[in-house]
mmCIF file of C-alpha atoms in Angstrom:
data_model
loop_
_atom_site.group_PDB
_atom_site.id
_atom_site.type_symbol
_atom_site.label_atom_id
_atom_site.label_comp_id
_atom_site.label_asym_id
_atom_site.label_seq_id
_atom_site.Cartn_x
_atom_site.Cartn_y
_atom_site.Cartn_z
ATOM 1 C CA UNK A 38 0.000 0.000 0.000
ATOM 2 C CA UNK A 39 0.613 3.471 0.313
ATOM 3 C CA UNK A 40 1.627 2.310 3.678
ATOM 4 C CA UNK A 41 4.015 0.055 2.002
ATOM 5 C CA UNK A 42 1.881 -2.986 1.358
ATOM 6 C CA UNK A 43 3.886 -6.161 1.786
ATOM 7 C CA UNK A 44 2.675 -9.721 1.963
ATOM 8 C CA UNK A 45 5.588 -10.622 4.206
ATOM 9 C CA UNK A 46 4.766 -11.765 7.687
ATOM 10 C CA UNK A 47 6.579 -10.249 10.657
ATOM 11 C CA UNK A 48 8.535 -13.488 10.963
ATOM 12 C CA UNK A 49 9.701 -13.214 7.361
ATOM 13 C CA UNK A 50 10.589 -9.562 7.796
ATOM 14 C CA UNK A 51 12.783 -10.344 10.782
ATOM 15 C CA UNK A 52 14.327 -13.376 9.115
ATOM 16 C CA UNK A 53 15.093 -11.326 6.034
ATOM 17 C CA UNK A 54 16.726 -8.650 8.113
ATOM 18 C CA UNK A 55 18.874 -11.215 9.886
ATOM 19 C CA UNK A 56 19.984 -12.638 6.552
ATOM 20 C CA UNK A 57 21.179 -9.221 5.480
ATOM 21 C CA UNK A 58 23.844 -9.372 8.155
ATOM 22 C CA UNK A 59 25.866 -11.637 5.858
ATOM 23 C CA UNK A 60 25.996 -9.024 3.107
ATOM 24 C CA UNK A 61 29.247 -7.015 3.090
ATOM 25 C CA UNK A 62 28.521 -3.330 3.487
ATOM 26 C CA UNK A 63 31.467 -1.075 4.171
ATOM 27 C CA UNK A 64 30.678 2.515 4.944
ATOM 28 C CA UNK A 65 33.211 4.769 3.231
ATOM 29 C CA UNK A 66 34.878 7.692 4.936
ATOM 30 C CA UNK A 67 33.416 11.027 3.845
ATOM 31 C CA UNK A 68 35.568 14.072 3.259
ATOM 32 C CA UNK A 69 34.527 16.865 5.582
ATOM 33 C CA UNK A 70 34.701 19.558 2.905
ATOM 34 C CA UNK A 71 32.846 17.665 0.208
ATOM 35 C CA UNK A 72 29.077 17.853 -0.289
ATOM 36 C CA UNK A 73 27.039 15.557 1.919
ATOM 37 C CA UNK A 74 25.519 12.934 -0.364
ATOM 38 C CA UNK A 75 22.037 11.735 0.639
ATOM 39 C CA UNK A 76 20.608 8.580 -0.887
ATOM 40 C CA UNK A 77 16.912 8.740 -1.747
ATOM 41 C CA UNK A 78 15.961 5.096 -2.197
ATOM 42 C CA UNK A 79 12.346 5.256 -3.309
ATOM 43 C CA UNK A 80 10.027 3.772 -5.953
ATOM 44 C CA UNK A 81 10.204 5.902 -9.084
ATOM 45 C CA UNK A 82 8.542 3.297 -11.300
ATOM 46 C CA UNK A 83 5.720 0.816 -10.866
ATOM 47 C CA UNK A 84 2.684 0.870 -8.590
ATOM 48 C CA UNK A 85 4.117 3.214 -5.975
ATOM 49 C CA UNK A 86 5.933 5.599 -8.341
ATOM 50 C CA UNK A 87 3.683 8.570 -7.584
ATOM 51 C CA UNK A 88 4.317 8.118 -3.857
ATOM 52 C CA UNK A 89 8.075 8.056 -4.338
ATOM 53 C CA UNK A 90 7.975 11.094 -6.611
ATOM 54 C CA UNK A 91 6.017 13.156 -4.078
ATOM 55 C CA UNK A 92 8.304 12.165 -1.209
ATOM 56 C CA UNK A 93 11.397 13.052 -3.237
ATOM 57 C CA UNK A 94 9.961 16.286 -4.642
ATOM 58 C CA UNK A 95 9.056 17.584 -1.189
ATOM 59 C CA UNK A 96 12.408 16.534 0.301
ATOM 60 C CA UNK A 97 14.229 18.372 -2.461
ATOM 61 C CA UNK A 98 11.892 21.362 -2.110
ATOM 62 C CA UNK A 99 12.979 21.697 1.505
ATOM 63 C CA UNK A 100 16.634 21.645 0.453
ATOM 64 C CA UNK A 101 15.962 24.402 -2.063
ATOM 65 C CA UNK A 102 14.324 26.458 0.683
ATOM 66 C CA UNK A 103 17.550 26.057 2.680
ATOM 67 C CA UNK A 104 19.715 27.166 -0.223
ATOM 68 C CA UNK A 105 20.946 23.644 -0.901
ATOM 69 C CA UNK A 106 22.990 23.608 2.311
ATOM 70 C CA UNK A 107 22.447 22.103 5.765
ATOM 71 C CA UNK A 108 24.796 22.863 8.623
ATOM 72 C CA UNK A 109 26.937 24.871 6.239
ATOM 73 C CA UNK A 110 27.518 21.895 3.918
ATOM 74 C CA UNK A 111 26.246 21.531 0.384
ATOM 75 C CA UNK A 112 23.765 18.668 -0.005
ATOM 76 C CA UNK A 113 23.826 16.391 -3.028
ATOM 77 C CA UNK A 114 20.866 14.059 -3.566
ATOM 78 C CA UNK A 115 21.387 10.664 -5.168
ATOM 79 C CA UNK A 116 18.117 9.132 -6.386
ATOM 80 C CA UNK A 117 17.773 5.381 -6.772
ATOM 81 C CA UNK A 118 14.643 3.595 -7.980
ATOM 82 C CA UNK A 119 14.079 0.638 -5.662
ATOM 83 C CA UNK A 120 11.179 -0.588 -7.850
ATOM 84 C CA UNK A 121 9.410 -1.717 -4.649
ATOM 85 C CA UNK A 122 11.338 -4.975 -5.089
ATOM 86 C CA UNK A 123 12.640 -6.592 -1.871
ATOM 87 C CA UNK A 124 14.793 -8.975 -3.931
ATOM 88 C CA UNK A 125 16.919 -6.027 -5.128
ATOM 89 C CA UNK A 126 17.028 -4.157 -1.822
ATOM 90 C CA UNK A 127 20.407 -5.369 -0.517
ATOM 91 C CA UNK A 128 22.069 -4.672 -3.858
ATOM 92 C CA UNK A 129 20.536 -1.194 -3.968
ATOM 93 C CA UNK A 130 21.622 -0.318 -0.439
ATOM 94 C CA UNK A 131 25.163 -1.559 -1.153
ATOM 95 C CA UNK A 132 25.273 0.616 -4.241
ATOM 96 C CA UNK A 133 24.235 3.734 -2.368
ATOM 97 C CA UNK A 134 26.438 3.271 0.686
ATOM 98 C CA UNK A 135 29.374 1.820 -1.229
ATOM 99 C CA UNK A 136 29.766 3.056 -4.779
ATOM 100 C CA UNK A 137 27.695 6.226 -4.389
ATOM 101 C CA UNK A 138 29.261 7.002 -0.992
ATOM 102 C CA UNK A 139 26.127 8.454 0.573
ATOM 103 C CA UNK A 140 26.296 9.568 4.186
ATOM 104 C CA UNK A 141 22.598 9.003 4.990
ATOM 105 C CA UNK A 142 19.612 7.170 3.571
ATOM 106 C CA UNK A 143 16.015 8.331 3.082
ATOM 107 C CA UNK A 144 13.494 5.632 2.170
ATOM 108 C CA UNK A 145 11.263 3.953 1.420
ATOM 109 C CA UNK A 146 7.600 3.175 0.677
ATOM 110 C CA UNK A 147 7.567 -0.646 0.649
ATOM 111 C CA UNK A 148 7.952 -2.321 4.047
ATOM 112 C CA UNK A 149 9.806 -5.308 2.606
ATOM 113 C CA UNK A 150 12.355 -3.071 0.889
ATOM 114 C CA UNK A 151 12.943 -0.885 3.924
ATOM 115 C CA UNK A 152 14.284 -3.844 5.902
ATOM 116 C CA UNK A 153 17.558 -3.782 3.935
ATOM 117 C CA UNK A 154 17.915 -0.108 4.819
ATOM 118 C CA UNK A 155 17.156 -0.865 8.454
ATOM 119 C CA UNK A 156 19.871 -3.510 8.556
ATOM 120 C CA UNK A 157 22.410 -1.174 6.964
ATOM 121 C CA UNK A 158 21.633 1.457 9.574
ATOM 122 C CA UNK A 159 21.863 -1.046 12.436
ATOM 123 C CA UNK A 160 25.156 -2.563 11.318
ATOM 124 C CA UNK A 161 27.041 0.382 9.836
ATOM 125 C CA UNK A 162 25.613 3.379 11.639
ATOM 126 C CA UNK A 163 24.258 4.928 8.433
ATOM 127 C CA UNK A 164 21.532 7.405 9.454
ATOM 128 C CA UNK A 165 18.167 6.304 8.051
ATOM 129 C CA UNK A 166 14.978 8.362 7.841
ATOM 130 C CA UNK A 167 11.857 6.398 6.869
ATOM 131 C CA UNK A 168 9.385 8.717 5.078
ATOM 132 C CA UNK A 169 6.604 6.178 4.633
ATOM 133 C CA UNK A 170 6.913 2.428 5.306
ATOM 134 C CA UNK A 171 4.641 1.720 8.264
ATOM 135 C CA UNK A 172 5.875 -1.699 9.387
ATOM 136 C CA UNK A 173 6.343 -1.785 13.140
ATOM 137 C CA UNK A 174 9.508 -3.882 13.270
ATOM 138 C CA UNK A 175 11.748 -1.047 12.038
ATOM 139 C CA UNK A 176 11.143 0.950 15.210
ATOM 140 C CA UNK A 177 10.168 -1.882 17.546
ATOM 141 C CA UNK A 178 12.199 -5.116 17.506
ATOM 142 C CA UNK A 179 14.809 -3.699 15.118
ATOM 143 C CA UNK A 180 15.060 -0.182 16.535
ATOM 144 C CA UNK A 181 18.464 1.500 16.614
ATOM 145 C CA UNK A 182 19.834 4.964 17.455
ATOM 146 C CA UNK A 183 20.309 5.824 13.779
ATOM 147 C CA UNK A 184 16.818 4.752 12.585
ATOM 148 C CA UNK A 185 14.134 7.452 12.469
ATOM 149 C CA UNK A 186 10.625 7.729 11.043
ATOM 150 C CA UNK A 187 8.757 10.823 9.805
ATOM 151 C CA UNK A 188 5.596 8.973 8.799
ATOM 152 C CA UNK A 189 3.543 6.586 10.952
ATOM 153 C CA UNK A 190 3.305 3.012 12.111
ATOM 154 C CA UNK A 191 0.424 0.857 10.940
ATOM 155 C CA UNK A 192 -0.724 0.745 14.562
ATOM 156 C CA UNK A 193 -1.210 4.523 14.965
ATOM 157 C CA UNK A 194 -4.133 5.417 12.633
ATOM 158 C CA UNK A 195 -5.910 2.138 13.414
ATOM 159 C CA UNK A 196 -5.681 2.800 17.155
ATOM 160 C CA UNK A 197 -6.988 6.329 16.599
ATOM 161 C CA UNK A 198 -10.055 5.290 14.585
ATOM 162 C CA UNK A 199 -10.870 2.597 17.158
ATOM 163 C CA UNK A 200 -10.608 5.111 19.980
ATOM 164 C CA UNK A 201 -12.766 7.569 18.025
ATOM 165 C CA UNK A 202 -15.511 4.962 17.671
ATOM 166 C CA UNK A 203 -15.433 4.161 21.381
ATOM 167 C CA UNK A 204 -15.506 7.871 22.250
ATOM 168 C CA UNK A 205 -18.710 8.171 20.167
ATOM 169 C CA UNK A 206 -20.384 5.421 22.167
ATOM 170 C CA UNK A 207 -19.816 2.422 19.895
ATOM 171 C CA UNK A 208 -19.355 -0.695 22.001
ATOM 172 C CA UNK A 209 -19.149 -3.518 19.445
ATOM 173 C CA UNK A 210 -17.209 -3.374 16.183
ATOM 174 C CA UNK A 211 -15.769 -5.702 13.540
ATOM 175 C CA UNK A 212 -12.556 -5.307 11.541
ATOM 176 C CA UNK A 213 -11.778 -6.374 7.965
ATOM 177 C CA UNK A 214 -8.326 -6.575 6.386
ATOM 178 C CA UNK A 215 -5.919 -8.691 4.385
ATOM 179 C CA UNK A 216 -4.134 -11.461 6.257
ATOM 180 C CA UNK A 217 -0.598 -10.057 6.104
ATOM 181 C CA UNK A 218 1.854 -8.209 8.344
ATOM 182 C CA UNK A 219 0.493 -4.690 7.894
ATOM 183 C CA UNK A 220 -3.084 -5.894 8.349
ATOM 184 C CA UNK A 221 -2.182 -7.653 11.581
ATOM 185 C CA UNK A 222 -0.466 -4.560 12.957
ATOM 186 C CA UNK A 223 -3.475 -2.425 12.090
ATOM 187 C CA UNK A 224 -5.791 -4.969 13.710
ATOM 188 C CA UNK A 225 -3.764 -4.751 16.902
ATOM 189 C CA UNK A 226 -4.088 -0.966 16.891
ATOM 190 C CA UNK A 227 -7.841 -1.007 16.249
ATOM 191 C CA UNK A 228 -8.455 -3.509 19.042
ATOM 192 C CA UNK A 229 -6.405 -1.481 21.520
ATOM 193 C CA UNK A 230 -8.100 1.767 20.494
ATOM 194 C CA UNK A 231 -11.534 0.268 21.089
ATOM 195 C CA UNK A 232 -10.428 -1.200 24.391
ATOM 196 C CA UNK A 233 -9.070 2.156 25.563
ATOM 197 C CA UNK A 234 -12.630 3.531 25.334
ATOM 198 C CA UNK A 235 -14.375 0.507 26.813
ATOM 199 C CA UNK A 236 -15.426 -1.019 23.487
ATOM 200 C CA UNK A 237 -14.849 -4.482 22.043
ATOM 201 C CA UNK A 238 -13.576 -5.924 18.784
ATOM 202 C CA UNK A 239 -15.980 -8.822 18.391
ATOM 203 C CA UNK A 240 -14.767 -10.255 15.080
ATOM 204 C CA UNK A 241 -11.759 -10.065 12.762
ATOM 205 C CA UNK A 242 -12.544 -10.909 9.164
ATOM 206 C CA UNK A 243 -9.587 -11.509 6.853
ATOM 207 C CA UNK A 244 -8.825 -12.723 3.367
ATOM 208 C CA UNK A 245 -5.481 -13.572 1.741
ATOM 209 C CA UNK A 246 -3.409 -10.724 0.312
ATOM 210 C CA UNK A 247 -4.110 -9.373 -2.298
ATOM 211 C CA UNK A 248 -7.504 -11.010 -2.985
ATOM 212 C CA UNK A 249 -10.418 -8.653 -3.560
ATOM 213 C CA UNK A 250 -13.412 -10.999 -3.585
ATOM 214 C CA UNK A 251 -15.079 -9.428 -0.564
ATOM 215 C CA UNK A 252 -18.548 -10.938 -1.008
ATOM 216 C CA UNK A 253 -18.121 -13.884 1.411
ATOM 217 C CA UNK A 254 -16.907 -11.514 4.124
ATOM 218 C CA UNK A 255 -19.590 -8.906 3.504
ATOM 219 C CA UNK A 256 -22.246 -11.614 3.762
ATOM 220 C CA UNK A 257 -21.179 -12.307 7.366
ATOM 221 C CA UNK A 258 -21.408 -8.741 8.628
ATOM 222 C CA UNK A 259 -25.192 -8.383 9.122
ATOM 223 C CA UNK A 260 -25.204 -11.293 11.543
ATOM 224 C CA UNK A 261 -22.394 -9.994 13.764
ATOM 225 C CA UNK A 262 -24.555 -7.582 15.767
ATOM 226 C CA UNK A 263 -21.971 -4.781 15.528
ATOM 227 C CA UNK A 264 -22.440 -1.018 15.501
ATOM 228 C CA UNK A 265 -19.551 -0.237 13.143
ATOM 229 C CA UNK A 266 -17.081 -1.924 10.790
ATOM 230 C CA UNK A 267 -13.455 -0.825 10.520
ATOM 231 C CA UNK A 268 -11.139 -1.709 7.644
ATOM 232 C CA UNK A 269 -7.510 -1.581 6.604
ATOM 233 C CA UNK A 270 -7.042 -1.695 2.836
ATOM 234 C CA UNK A 271 -5.259 0.506 0.348
ATOM 235 C CA UNK A 272 -4.975 1.146 -3.359
ATOM 236 C CA UNK A 273 -7.134 -1.008 -5.615
ATOM 237 C CA UNK A 274 -8.236 -3.191 -2.717
ATOM 238 C CA UNK A 275 -9.563 -0.163 -0.863
ATOM 239 C CA UNK A 276 -11.441 1.012 -3.937
ATOM 240 C CA UNK A 277 -13.113 -2.359 -4.395
ATOM 241 C CA UNK A 278 -13.941 -2.856 -0.714
ATOM 242 C CA UNK A 279 -15.600 0.529 -0.267
ATOM 243 C CA UNK A 280 -17.631 0.080 -3.447
ATOM 244 C CA UNK A 281 -18.677 -3.456 -2.517
ATOM 245 C CA UNK A 282 -19.597 -2.416 1.026
ATOM 246 C CA UNK A 283 -21.990 0.187 -0.337
ATOM 247 C CA UNK A 284 -23.349 -2.137 -3.035
ATOM 248 C CA UNK A 285 -24.133 -4.757 -0.395
ATOM 249 C CA UNK A 286 -26.478 -2.264 1.277
ATOM 250 C CA UNK A 287 -24.322 -2.067 4.401
ATOM 251 C CA UNK A 288 -23.213 1.550 4.231
ATOM 252 C CA UNK A 289 -26.474 3.030 5.527
ATOM 253 C CA UNK A 290 -26.980 0.308 8.131
ATOM 254 C CA UNK A 291 -23.540 -0.146 9.720
ATOM 255 C CA UNK A 292 -21.093 2.788 9.455
ATOM 256 C CA UNK A 293 -17.795 2.016 7.737
ATOM 257 C CA UNK A 294 -14.579 3.535 9.134
ATOM 258 C CA UNK A 295 -10.916 2.807 8.642
ATOM 259 C CA UNK A 296 -7.260 3.544 8.868
ATOM 260 C CA UNK A 297 -6.630 6.598 6.701
ATOM 261 C CA UNK A 298 -5.321 4.708 3.700
ATOM 262 C CA UNK A 299 -8.781 3.261 3.099
ATOM 263 C CA UNK A 300 -9.652 6.570 1.382
ATOM 264 C CA UNK A 301 -6.227 8.185 0.882
ATOM 265 C CA UNK A 302 -5.650 8.649 -2.838
ATOM 266 C CA UNK A 303 -8.672 6.497 -3.683
ATOM 267 C CA UNK A 304 -11.664 8.828 -3.351
ATOM 268 C CA UNK A 305 -11.977 9.635 -7.044
ATOM 269 C CA UNK A 306 -12.220 5.938 -7.923
ATOM 270 C CA UNK A 307 -14.536 5.146 -5.003
ATOM 271 C CA UNK A 308 -16.975 7.887 -5.956
ATOM 272 C CA UNK A 309 -20.257 8.202 -4.021
ATOM 273 C CA UNK A 310 -19.620 4.909 -2.204
ATOM 274 C CA UNK A 311 -16.993 6.652 -0.059
ATOM 275 C CA UNK A 312 -19.118 9.658 0.850
ATOM 276 C CA UNK A 313 -19.354 9.934 4.631
ATOM 277 C CA UNK A 314 -16.729 7.265 5.389
ATOM 278 C CA UNK A 315 -14.594 8.343 8.334
ATOM 279 C CA UNK A 316 -10.907 7.530 8.606
ATOM 280 C CA UNK A 317 -7.980 8.493 10.820
ATOM 281 C CA UNK A 318 -4.586 9.681 9.592
ATOM 282 C CA UNK A 319 -1.874 12.170 10.517
ATOM 283 C CA UNK A 320 -2.791 14.475 7.607
ATOM 284 C CA UNK A 321 -5.927 15.493 5.762
ATOM 285 C CA UNK A 322 -7.650 18.135 3.653
ATOM 286 C CA UNK A 323 -8.539 21.458 5.189
ATOM 287 C CA UNK A 324 -5.788 21.966 7.763
ATOM 288 C CA UNK A 325 -6.005 25.751 7.613
ATOM 289 C CA UNK A 326 -2.722 26.699 9.230
ATOM 290 C CA UNK A 327 -0.302 29.192 7.737
ATOM 291 C CA UNK A 328 2.354 26.488 7.647
ATOM 292 C CA UNK A 329 0.222 24.027 5.704
ATOM 293 C CA UNK A 330 -1.213 26.605 3.311
ATOM 294 C CA UNK A 331 2.287 27.831 2.464
ATOM 295 C CA UNK A 332 3.605 24.316 2.029
ATOM 296 C CA UNK A 333 0.794 23.311 -0.295
ATOM 297 C CA UNK A 334 1.217 26.461 -2.372
ATOM 298 C CA UNK A 335 4.969 25.925 -2.740
ATOM 299 C CA UNK A 336 4.572 22.252 -3.619
ATOM 300 C CA UNK A 337 1.926 23.053 -6.240
ATOM 301 C CA UNK A 338 4.146 25.718 -7.801
ATOM 302 C CA UNK A 339 7.116 23.365 -7.886
ATOM 303 C CA UNK A 340 5.421 20.222 -9.165
ATOM 304 C CA UNK A 341 2.037 21.190 -10.620
ATOM 305 C CA UNK A 342 0.482 18.649 -8.244
ATOM 306 C CA UNK A 343 -1.428 18.897 -5.009
ATOM 307 C CA UNK A 344 0.483 17.951 -1.882
ATOM 308 C CA UNK A 345 -0.543 14.794 -0.055
ATOM 309 C CA UNK A 346 0.519 12.855 3.020
ATOM 310 C CA UNK A 347 3.527 11.439 1.141
ATOM 311 C CA UNK A 348 4.794 14.896 0.270
ATOM 312 C CA UNK A 349 4.425 15.956 3.895
ATOM 313 C CA UNK A 350 6.418 12.942 5.072
ATOM 314 C CA UNK A 351 9.196 13.669 2.555
ATOM 315 C CA UNK A 352 9.361 17.341 3.501
ATOM 316 C CA UNK A 353 9.625 16.441 7.168
ATOM 317 C CA UNK A 354 12.417 13.974 6.410
ATOM 318 C CA UNK A 355 14.345 16.987 5.149
ATOM 319 C CA UNK A 356 13.555 18.925 8.303
ATOM 320 C CA UNK A 357 14.677 16.067 10.535
ATOM 321 C CA UNK A 358 17.947 15.636 8.644
ATOM 322 C CA UNK A 359 18.524 19.370 8.944
ATOM 323 C CA UNK A 360 18.115 19.198 12.724
ATOM 324 C CA UNK A 361 20.992 16.737 12.876
ATOM 325 C CA UNK A 362 23.311 18.460 10.428
ATOM 326 C CA UNK A 363 22.767 21.911 11.898
ATOM 327 C CA UNK A 364 23.830 20.544 15.290
ATOM 328 C CA UNK A 365 26.995 18.949 13.874
ATOM 329 C CA UNK A 366 27.856 21.806 11.501
ATOM 330 C CA UNK A 367 27.408 19.498 8.579
ATOM 331 C CA UNK A 368 29.431 16.580 9.908
ATOM 332 C CA UNK A 369 27.319 13.565 8.906
ATOM 333 C CA UNK A 370 29.847 11.257 10.578
ATOM 334 C CA UNK A 371 29.401 12.752 14.058
ATOM 335 C CA UNK A 372 26.924 10.021 14.912
ATOM 336 C CA UNK A 373 26.358 10.669 18.605
ATOM 337 C CA UNK A 374 25.742 14.408 18.217
ATOM 338 C CA UNK A 375 23.690 13.891 15.058
ATOM 339 C CA UNK A 376 21.420 11.295 16.685
ATOM 340 C CA UNK A 377 21.042 13.334 19.870
ATOM 341 C CA UNK A 378 19.901 16.386 17.907
ATOM 342 C CA UNK A 379 17.511 14.434 15.709
ATOM 343 C CA UNK A 380 16.004 12.629 18.700
ATOM 344 C CA UNK A 381 15.324 15.987 20.393
ATOM 345 C CA UNK A 382 13.976 17.693 17.261
ATOM 346 C CA UNK A 383 10.658 19.486 17.250
ATOM 347 C CA UNK A 384 9.426 19.394 13.653
ATOM 348 C CA UNK A 385 7.271 22.273 12.413
ATOM 349 C CA UNK A 386 5.347 20.101 9.981
ATOM 350 C CA UNK A 387 2.475 21.004 7.649
ATOM 351 C CA UNK A 388 0.543 18.306 9.554
ATOM 352 C CA UNK A 389 1.185 20.134 12.848
ATOM 353 C CA UNK A 390 4.201 20.183 15.123
ATOM 354 C CA UNK A 391 5.478 16.791 16.232
ATOM 355 C CA UNK A 392 8.297 15.361 18.325
ATOM 356 C CA UNK A 393 9.807 11.875 18.442
ATOM 357 C CA UNK A 394 9.225 9.050 20.873
ATOM 358 C CA UNK A 395 12.138 7.210 22.535
ATOM 359 C CA UNK A 396 11.875 4.710 19.662
ATOM 360 C CA UNK A 397 12.118 7.555 17.105
ATOM 361 C CA UNK A 398 8.504 7.433 15.905
ATOM 362 C CA UNK A 399 6.476 10.636 15.462
ATOM 363 C CA UNK A 400 4.396 11.629 18.468
ATOM 364 C CA UNK A 401 1.612 13.281 16.522
ATOM 365 C CA UNK A 402 -2.036 14.159 16.321
ATOM 366 C CA UNK A 403 -4.054 11.660 14.307
ATOM 367 C CA UNK A 404 -6.891 13.494 12.591
ATOM 368 C CA UNK A 405 -10.445 12.289 12.138
ATOM 369 C CA UNK A 406 -11.396 12.785 8.482
ATOM 370 C CA UNK A 407 -14.680 12.416 6.642
ATOM 371 C CA UNK A 408 -14.950 11.806 2.901
ATOM 372 C CA UNK A 409 -16.871 14.736 1.449
ATOM 373 C CA UNK A 410 -17.039 15.691 -2.209
ATOM 374 C CA UNK A 411 -13.789 13.984 -3.143
ATOM 375 C CA UNK A 412 -11.785 15.204 -0.153
ATOM 376 C CA UNK A 413 -10.741 13.718 3.186
ATOM 377 C CA UNK A 414 -11.953 16.668 5.229
ATOM 378 C CA UNK A 415 -10.526 16.987 8.738
ATOM 379 C CA UNK A 416 -13.435 17.098 11.196
ATOM 380 C CA UNK A 417 -11.551 16.679 14.459
ATOM 381 C CA UNK A 418 -8.671 14.954 16.220
ATOM 382 C CA UNK A 419 -9.116 11.231 16.756
ATOM 383 C CA UNK A 420 -6.105 10.917 19.080
ATOM 384 C CA UNK A 421 -3.880 13.676 20.404
ATOM 385 C CA UNK A 422 -0.100 13.344 20.590
ATOM 386 C CA UNK A 423 -0.237 9.634 19.826
ATOM 387 C CA UNK A 424 2.949 7.586 19.979
ATOM 388 C CA UNK A 425 3.447 4.015 18.825
ATOM 389 C CA UNK A 426 3.986 1.805 21.912
ATOM 390 C CA UNK A 427 7.393 0.733 20.620
ATOM 391 C CA UNK A 428 6.932 -2.793 21.918
ATOM 392 C CA UNK A 429 10.138 -4.827 21.869
ATOM 393 C CA UNK A 430 12.491 -1.898 21.287
ATOM 394 C CA UNK A 431 15.668 -2.089 23.327
ATOM 395 C CA UNK A 432 17.370 1.095 22.221
ATOM 396 C CA UNK A 433 21.142 0.904 22.658
ATOM 397 C CA UNK A 434 23.061 4.034 23.519
ATOM 398 C CA UNK A 435 23.951 6.180 20.519
#
């Protein structure tokens, strides 16, 4: 997905990361006077190309705003198309850190691909900023001082929409998703969000990734005696599910809600079926702050496109990198000082100001959005200053 859909299970993610340890990956010395080379490892082709382009465009826009220099050092961006292909991820990371001699990595969208970047950061101390991939392992079991995230974990928006339902008086809800790692993490968040408000997840309904024959699942919902149905899908699956839910006559009987990617980037294709569907995400349409209005204007002028959550995450990756390099006067190799400054950063984001948790996840407001006229209109805050629990993270000293 947008949230880096991967069919890998958590076990496979961890096993794949462990296997990467065998791959040789020397980190070259970087001349202090030379430009700092930053590797943008993102999808620039294939299904997620538009996501990668918006992340990169906003990251580079921030550098332009800073005159192309951070901490007094010129910044040189090296783009690499990861093709959202986990099989090529180790080779791509080796190319960036070895032959291209980058001092830091920014990426990626796909959760399977990001694991190679996580392992490089853990083993070689290469600073990594994740501007999208929502898999929990990167900042839970595999956390490290040099690994940071400017996006979300799959748990966060699902927890927020569950809590929002409970706060509105819903006591019984069901959840529908694909049976894969991201779906399981979102399910965990939804259940815990409901529980925090005294509500109950009475049934989990899943189907194999990436199947989109939802009819057998939809047929079960009327008999569950629930007051709402939550869902975690994205892309084409989200389009089909929302349409099928409405076609089954369920939309007006049992409200449909979801993690934000259920309607993020899909509203045009979903059409009237999505109208009124509420979702939770860390960005949305109609955030009328000076910071967001200015950001959206600048992004539109630079790219001819409207900014989205991916652009915001890329822009904030630039801001977080700047916090580290300003503190070290451009010395990307001063790991302890760089990490300390990044960990303490307060990011003035278009989404709203956020800080970082001890596990280096954003502590951020998760907005409640409602699909209206082709937009995900912010109608409130589903969860204030929400941090991922960081379960399993044993952060070593920087």
